[in-house]
mmCIF file of C-alpha atoms in Angstrom:
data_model
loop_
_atom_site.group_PDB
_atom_site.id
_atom_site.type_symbol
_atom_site.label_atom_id
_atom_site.label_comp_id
_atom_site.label_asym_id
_atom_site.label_seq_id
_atom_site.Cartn_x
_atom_site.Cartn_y
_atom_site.Cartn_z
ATOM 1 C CA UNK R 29 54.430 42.475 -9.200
ATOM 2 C CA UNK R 30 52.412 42.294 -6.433
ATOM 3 C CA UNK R 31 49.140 40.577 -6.126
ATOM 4 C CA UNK R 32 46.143 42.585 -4.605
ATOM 5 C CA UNK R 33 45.179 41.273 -0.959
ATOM 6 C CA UNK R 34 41.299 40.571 -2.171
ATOM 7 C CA UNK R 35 42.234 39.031 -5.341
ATOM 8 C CA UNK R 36 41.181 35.940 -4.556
ATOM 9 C CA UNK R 37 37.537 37.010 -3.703
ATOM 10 C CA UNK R 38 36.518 36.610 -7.077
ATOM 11 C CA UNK R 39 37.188 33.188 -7.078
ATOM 12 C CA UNK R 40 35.761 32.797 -3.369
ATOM 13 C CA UNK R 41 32.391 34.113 -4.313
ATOM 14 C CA UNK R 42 32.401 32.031 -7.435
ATOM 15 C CA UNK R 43 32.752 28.712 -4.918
ATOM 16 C CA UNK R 44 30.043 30.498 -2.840
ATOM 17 C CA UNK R 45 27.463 30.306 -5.469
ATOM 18 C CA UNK R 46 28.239 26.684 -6.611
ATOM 19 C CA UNK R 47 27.835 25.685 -3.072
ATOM 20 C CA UNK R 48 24.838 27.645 -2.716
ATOM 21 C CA UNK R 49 23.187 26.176 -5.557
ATOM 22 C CA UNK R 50 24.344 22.890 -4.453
ATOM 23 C CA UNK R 51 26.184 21.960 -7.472
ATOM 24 C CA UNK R 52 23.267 21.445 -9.575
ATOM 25 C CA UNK R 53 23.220 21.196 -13.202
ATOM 26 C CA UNK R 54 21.147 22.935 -15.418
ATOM 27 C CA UNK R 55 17.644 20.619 -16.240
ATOM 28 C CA UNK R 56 17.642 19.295 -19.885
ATOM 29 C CA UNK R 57 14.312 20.702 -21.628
ATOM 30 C CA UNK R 58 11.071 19.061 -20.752
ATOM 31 C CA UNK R 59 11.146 16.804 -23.635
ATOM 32 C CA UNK R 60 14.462 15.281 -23.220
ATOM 33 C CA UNK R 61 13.395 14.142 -19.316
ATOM 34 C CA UNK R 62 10.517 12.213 -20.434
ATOM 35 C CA UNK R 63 11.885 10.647 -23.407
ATOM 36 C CA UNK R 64 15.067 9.892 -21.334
ATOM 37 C CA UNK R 65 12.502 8.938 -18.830
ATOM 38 C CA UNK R 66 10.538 6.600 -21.054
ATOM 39 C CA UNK R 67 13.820 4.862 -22.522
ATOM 40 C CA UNK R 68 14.627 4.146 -19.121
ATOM 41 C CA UNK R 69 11.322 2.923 -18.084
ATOM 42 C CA UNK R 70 10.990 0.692 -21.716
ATOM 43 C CA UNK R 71 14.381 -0.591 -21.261
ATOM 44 C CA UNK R 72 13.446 -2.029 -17.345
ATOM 45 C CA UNK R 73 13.956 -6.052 -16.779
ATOM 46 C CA UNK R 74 10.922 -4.884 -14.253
ATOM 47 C CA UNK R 75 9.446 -2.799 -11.771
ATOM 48 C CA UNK R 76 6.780 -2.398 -8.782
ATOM 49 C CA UNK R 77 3.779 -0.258 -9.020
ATOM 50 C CA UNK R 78 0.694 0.843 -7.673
ATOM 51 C CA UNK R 79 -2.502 2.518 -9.192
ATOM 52 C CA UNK R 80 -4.402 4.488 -7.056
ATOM 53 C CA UNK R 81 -8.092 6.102 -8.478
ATOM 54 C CA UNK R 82 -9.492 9.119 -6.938
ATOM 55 C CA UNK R 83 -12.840 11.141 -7.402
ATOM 56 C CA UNK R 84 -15.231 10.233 -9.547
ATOM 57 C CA UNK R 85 -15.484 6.360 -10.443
ATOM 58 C CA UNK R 86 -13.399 3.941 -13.352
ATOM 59 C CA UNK R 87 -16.037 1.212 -13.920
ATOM 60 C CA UNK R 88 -15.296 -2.493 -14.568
ATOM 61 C CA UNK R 89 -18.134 -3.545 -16.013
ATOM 62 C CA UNK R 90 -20.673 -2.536 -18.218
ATOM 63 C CA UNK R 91 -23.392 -2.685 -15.305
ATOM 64 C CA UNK R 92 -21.456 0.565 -13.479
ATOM 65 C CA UNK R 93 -21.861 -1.685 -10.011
ATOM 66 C CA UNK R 94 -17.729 -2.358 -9.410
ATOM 67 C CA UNK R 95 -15.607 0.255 -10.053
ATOM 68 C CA UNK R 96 -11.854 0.384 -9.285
ATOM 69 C CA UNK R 97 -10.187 1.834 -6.218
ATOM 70 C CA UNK R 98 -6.214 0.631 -6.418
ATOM 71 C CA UNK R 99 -3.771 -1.748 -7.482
ATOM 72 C CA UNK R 100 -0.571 -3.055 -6.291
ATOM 73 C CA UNK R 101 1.262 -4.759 -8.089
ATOM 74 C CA UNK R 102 5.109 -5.627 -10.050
ATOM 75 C CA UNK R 103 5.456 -5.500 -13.743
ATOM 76 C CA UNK R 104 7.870 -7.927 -14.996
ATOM 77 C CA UNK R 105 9.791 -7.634 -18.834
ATOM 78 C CA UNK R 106 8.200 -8.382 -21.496
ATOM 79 C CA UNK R 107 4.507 -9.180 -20.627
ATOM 80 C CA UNK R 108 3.826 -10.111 -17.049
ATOM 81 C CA UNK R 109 2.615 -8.779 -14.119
ATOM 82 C CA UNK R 110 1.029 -9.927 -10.551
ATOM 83 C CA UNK R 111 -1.447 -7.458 -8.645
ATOM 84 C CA UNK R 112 -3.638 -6.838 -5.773
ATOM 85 C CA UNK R 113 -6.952 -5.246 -7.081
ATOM 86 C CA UNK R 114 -9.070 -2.820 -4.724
ATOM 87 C CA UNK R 115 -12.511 -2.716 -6.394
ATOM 88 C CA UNK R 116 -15.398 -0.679 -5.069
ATOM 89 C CA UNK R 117 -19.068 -2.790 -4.642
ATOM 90 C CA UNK R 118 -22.343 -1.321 -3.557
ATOM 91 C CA UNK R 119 -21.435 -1.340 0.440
ATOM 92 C CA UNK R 120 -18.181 -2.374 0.372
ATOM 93 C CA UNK R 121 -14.647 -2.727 -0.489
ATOM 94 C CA UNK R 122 -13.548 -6.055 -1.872
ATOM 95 C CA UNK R 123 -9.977 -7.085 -3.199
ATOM 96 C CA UNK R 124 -8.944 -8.970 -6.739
ATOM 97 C CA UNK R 125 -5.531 -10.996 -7.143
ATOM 98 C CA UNK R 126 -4.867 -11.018 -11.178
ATOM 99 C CA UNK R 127 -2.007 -12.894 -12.397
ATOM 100 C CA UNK R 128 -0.629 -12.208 -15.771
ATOM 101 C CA UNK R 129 1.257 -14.475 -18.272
ATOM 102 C CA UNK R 130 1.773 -13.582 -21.918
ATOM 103 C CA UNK R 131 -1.679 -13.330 -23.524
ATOM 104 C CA UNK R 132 -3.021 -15.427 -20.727
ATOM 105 C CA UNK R 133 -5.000 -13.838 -17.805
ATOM 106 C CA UNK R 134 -5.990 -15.003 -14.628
ATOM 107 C CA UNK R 135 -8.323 -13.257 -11.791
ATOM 108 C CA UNK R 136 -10.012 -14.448 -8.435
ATOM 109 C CA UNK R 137 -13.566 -14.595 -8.295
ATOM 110 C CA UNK R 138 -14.757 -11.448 -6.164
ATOM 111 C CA UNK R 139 -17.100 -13.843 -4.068
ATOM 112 C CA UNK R 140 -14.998 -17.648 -4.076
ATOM 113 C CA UNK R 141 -11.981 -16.217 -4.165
ATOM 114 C CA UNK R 142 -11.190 -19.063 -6.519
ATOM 115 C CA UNK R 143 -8.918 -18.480 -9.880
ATOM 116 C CA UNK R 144 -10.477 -17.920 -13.108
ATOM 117 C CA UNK R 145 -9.155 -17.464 -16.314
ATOM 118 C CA UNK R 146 -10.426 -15.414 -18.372
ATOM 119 C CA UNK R 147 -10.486 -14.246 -22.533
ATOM 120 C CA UNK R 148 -7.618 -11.525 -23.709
ATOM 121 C CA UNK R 149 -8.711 -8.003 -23.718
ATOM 122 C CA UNK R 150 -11.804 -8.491 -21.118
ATOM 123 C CA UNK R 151 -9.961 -7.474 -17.734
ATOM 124 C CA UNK R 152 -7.837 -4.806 -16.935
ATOM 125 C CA UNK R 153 -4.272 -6.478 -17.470
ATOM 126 C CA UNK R 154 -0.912 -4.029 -15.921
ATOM 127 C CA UNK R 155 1.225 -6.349 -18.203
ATOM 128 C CA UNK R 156 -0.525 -4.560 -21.396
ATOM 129 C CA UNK R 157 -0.416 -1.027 -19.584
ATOM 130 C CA UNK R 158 2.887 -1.217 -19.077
ATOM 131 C CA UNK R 159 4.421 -3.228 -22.590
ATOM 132 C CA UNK R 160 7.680 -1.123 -23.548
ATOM 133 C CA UNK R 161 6.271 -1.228 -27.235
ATOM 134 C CA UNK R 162 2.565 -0.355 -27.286
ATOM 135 C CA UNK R 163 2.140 0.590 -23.463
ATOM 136 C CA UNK R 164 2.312 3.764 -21.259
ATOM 137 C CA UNK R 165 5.889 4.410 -22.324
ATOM 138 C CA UNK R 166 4.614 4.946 -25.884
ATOM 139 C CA UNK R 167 1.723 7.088 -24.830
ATOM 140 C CA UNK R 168 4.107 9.622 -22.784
ATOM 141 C CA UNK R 169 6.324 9.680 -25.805
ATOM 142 C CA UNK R 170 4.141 10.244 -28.713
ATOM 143 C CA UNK R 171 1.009 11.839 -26.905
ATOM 144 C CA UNK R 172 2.514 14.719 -24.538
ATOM 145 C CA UNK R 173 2.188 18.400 -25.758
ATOM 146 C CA UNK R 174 2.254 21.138 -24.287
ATOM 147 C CA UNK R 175 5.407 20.298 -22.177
ATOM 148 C CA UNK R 176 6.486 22.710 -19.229
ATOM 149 C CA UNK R 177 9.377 22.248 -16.631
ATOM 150 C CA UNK R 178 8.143 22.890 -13.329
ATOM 151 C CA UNK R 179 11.447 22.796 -11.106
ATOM 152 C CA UNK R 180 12.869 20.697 -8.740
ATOM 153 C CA UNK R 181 10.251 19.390 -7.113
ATOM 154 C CA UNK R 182 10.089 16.627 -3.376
ATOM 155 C CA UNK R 183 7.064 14.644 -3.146
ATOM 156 C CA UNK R 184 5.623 14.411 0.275
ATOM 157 C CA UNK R 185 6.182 10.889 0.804
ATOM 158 C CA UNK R 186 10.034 10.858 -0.405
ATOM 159 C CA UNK R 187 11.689 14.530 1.931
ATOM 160 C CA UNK R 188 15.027 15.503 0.543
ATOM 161 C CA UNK R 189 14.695 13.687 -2.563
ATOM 162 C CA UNK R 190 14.301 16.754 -5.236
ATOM 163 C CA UNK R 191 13.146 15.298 -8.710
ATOM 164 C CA UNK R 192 12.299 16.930 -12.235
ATOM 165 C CA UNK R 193 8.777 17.888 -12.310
ATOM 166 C CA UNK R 194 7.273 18.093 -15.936
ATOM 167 C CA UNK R 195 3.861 19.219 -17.101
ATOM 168 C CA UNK R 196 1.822 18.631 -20.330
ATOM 169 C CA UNK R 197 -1.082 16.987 -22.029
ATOM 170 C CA UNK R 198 -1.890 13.659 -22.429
ATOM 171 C CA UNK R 199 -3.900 11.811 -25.139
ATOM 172 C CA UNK R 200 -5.444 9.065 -23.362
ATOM 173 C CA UNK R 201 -6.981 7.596 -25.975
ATOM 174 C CA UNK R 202 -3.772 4.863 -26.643
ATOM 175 C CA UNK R 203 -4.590 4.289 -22.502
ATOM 176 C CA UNK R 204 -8.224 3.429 -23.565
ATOM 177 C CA UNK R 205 -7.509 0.032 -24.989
ATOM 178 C CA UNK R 206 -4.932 -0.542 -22.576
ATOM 179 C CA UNK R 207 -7.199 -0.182 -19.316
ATOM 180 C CA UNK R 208 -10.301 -1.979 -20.681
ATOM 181 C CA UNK R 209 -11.765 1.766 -21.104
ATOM 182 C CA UNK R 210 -10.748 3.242 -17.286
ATOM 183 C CA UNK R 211 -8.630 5.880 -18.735
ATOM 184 C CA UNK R 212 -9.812 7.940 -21.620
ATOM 185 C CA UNK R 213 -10.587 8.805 -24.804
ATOM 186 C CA UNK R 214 -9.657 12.667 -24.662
ATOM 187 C CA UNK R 215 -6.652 14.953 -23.481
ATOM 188 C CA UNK R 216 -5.952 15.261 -20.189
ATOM 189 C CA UNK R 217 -3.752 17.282 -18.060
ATOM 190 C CA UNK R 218 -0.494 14.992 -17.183
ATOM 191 C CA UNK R 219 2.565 15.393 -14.241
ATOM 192 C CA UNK R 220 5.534 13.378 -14.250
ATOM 193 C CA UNK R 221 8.351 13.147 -11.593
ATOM 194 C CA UNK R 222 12.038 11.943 -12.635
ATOM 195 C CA UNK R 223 14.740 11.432 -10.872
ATOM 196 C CA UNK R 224 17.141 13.919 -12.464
ATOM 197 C CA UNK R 225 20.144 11.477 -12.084
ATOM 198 C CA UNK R 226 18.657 7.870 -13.126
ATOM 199 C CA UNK R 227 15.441 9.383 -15.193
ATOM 200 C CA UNK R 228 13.842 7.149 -13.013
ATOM 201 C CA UNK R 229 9.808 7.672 -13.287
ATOM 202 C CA UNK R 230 8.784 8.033 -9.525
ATOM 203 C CA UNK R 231 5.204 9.311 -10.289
ATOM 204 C CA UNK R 232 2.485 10.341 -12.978
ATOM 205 C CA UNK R 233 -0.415 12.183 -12.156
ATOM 206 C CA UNK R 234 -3.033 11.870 -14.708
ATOM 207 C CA UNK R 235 -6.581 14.444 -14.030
ATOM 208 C CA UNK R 236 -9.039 13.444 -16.037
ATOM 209 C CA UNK R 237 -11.967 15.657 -16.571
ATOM 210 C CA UNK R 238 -15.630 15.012 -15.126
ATOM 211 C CA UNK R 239 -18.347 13.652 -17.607
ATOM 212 C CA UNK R 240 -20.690 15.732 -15.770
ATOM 213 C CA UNK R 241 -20.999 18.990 -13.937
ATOM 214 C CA UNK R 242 -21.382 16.998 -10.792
ATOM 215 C CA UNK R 243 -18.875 15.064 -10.786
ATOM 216 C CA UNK R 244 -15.188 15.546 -9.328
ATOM 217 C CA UNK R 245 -12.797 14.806 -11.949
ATOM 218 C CA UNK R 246 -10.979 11.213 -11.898
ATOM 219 C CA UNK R 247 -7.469 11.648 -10.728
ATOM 220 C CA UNK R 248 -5.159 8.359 -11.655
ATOM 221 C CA UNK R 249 -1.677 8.557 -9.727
ATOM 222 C CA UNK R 250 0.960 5.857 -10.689
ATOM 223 C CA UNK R 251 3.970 5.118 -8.787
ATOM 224 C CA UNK R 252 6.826 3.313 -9.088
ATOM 225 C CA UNK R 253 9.830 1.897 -7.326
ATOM 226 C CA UNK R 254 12.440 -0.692 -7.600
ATOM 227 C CA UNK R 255 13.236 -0.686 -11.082
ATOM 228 C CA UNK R 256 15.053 -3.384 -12.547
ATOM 229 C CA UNK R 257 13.649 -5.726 -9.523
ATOM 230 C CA UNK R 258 12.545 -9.017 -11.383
ATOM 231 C CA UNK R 259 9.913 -11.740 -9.531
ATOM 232 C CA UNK R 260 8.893 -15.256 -10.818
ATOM 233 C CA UNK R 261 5.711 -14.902 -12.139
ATOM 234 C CA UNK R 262 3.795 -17.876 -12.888
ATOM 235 C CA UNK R 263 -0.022 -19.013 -13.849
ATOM 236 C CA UNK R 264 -2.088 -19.265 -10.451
ATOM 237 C CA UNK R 265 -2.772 -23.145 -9.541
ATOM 238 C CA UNK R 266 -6.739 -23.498 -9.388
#
């Protein structure tokens, strides 16, 4: 029997459309990236980070005079964490070191620059943001809703680098605690890029609404890189 001369177009075209597609398999649902994303995160020996505020201001204190601006900083497993602190002061811009160690906490004065430690829970501390039990990894499991894929998605600053982009809510109020009151109570409208391969979190994008008509909402937008980069992280020397 002889074969038809375009019998093998079928086959061809089917090629074609892989290739044109680029070989890409289907995304999992919306929930599966972030808890995949989350175990991934939770299960980290460490990771780098930075913290960047927009629009409307996160006070420090209870005076409303410093309010914060940025952080840079790398998250070590289970509870420690070094950072660079941009804080906002009437007329200028002033920078932080905080140093992290278990339930210890360490910050430099904004105006000696000399170490001082101070009581649990009264600074803004990345090590508790960040704890794989009680941290942001629990609050993007247990307080999304609402969850939407939104494609493959490049961010500006990484070109040719297509990640999972997912879209929910977020109940901030388990960030409250966690961020000495920066982020939250409430629900908030959440983004979260993943790397569809490793599930590794590249960004969140949390908008928080404004307290006041005018106001611009408060836009919090975490990165991270280098995960499973460890540092020595020790208690500052006065």
């Amino acid at each position: 029997m002889r074969r038809s001369p375009l019998g093998w177009l079928p086959a061809l075209l089917a090629v074609l459309l892989v290739a044109c597609r680029g070989g890409q398999a289907p995304a999992p649902p919306p929930e599966e990236i972030v808890n995949r994303a989350v175990e991934m995160m939770s299960g980290a020996a460490g990771f780098h980070f930075s913290i960047d505020r927009s629009g409307a201001p996160a006070f420090l204190d209870a005076n409303e005079t410093i309010s914060f601006r940025r952080a840079d900083g790398v998250y070590v497993a289970p509870d420690k964490a070094r950072a660079t602190v941009r804080v906002i002061v009437p007329g200028i811009i002033a920078e932080v070191s905080m140093v992290a160690v278990g339930d210890r906490y360490w910050e430099t004065n904004l105006l000696t620059r000399e170490w001082v430690e101070l009581p649990a829970g009264q600074a803004f501390n990345p090590a508790d943001l960040f704890s794989a039990g009680d941290g942001l990894q629990a609050a993007l499991k247990t307080g999304l809703t609402g969850l939407t894929y939104g494609g493959m998605v490049e961010l500006e600053e990484l070109p040719g680098l297509p990640l999972y982009q997912v879209s929910g809510t977020l109940d901030t109020s388990q960030l409250f605690g966690l961020t000495s009151g920066l982020i939250g109570p409430g629900a908030a409208p959440v983004q979260v890029w993943v790397h569809p391969e490793t599930f590794e979190t590249y960004r969140i994008v949390i908008t928080e609404s404004a307290g006041a008509a005018e106001l611009e909402p408060t836009v919090w937008q975490v990165d991270f890189w280098q995960f499973g980069a460890t540092e020595s992280i020790d208690p500052p020397i006065p």
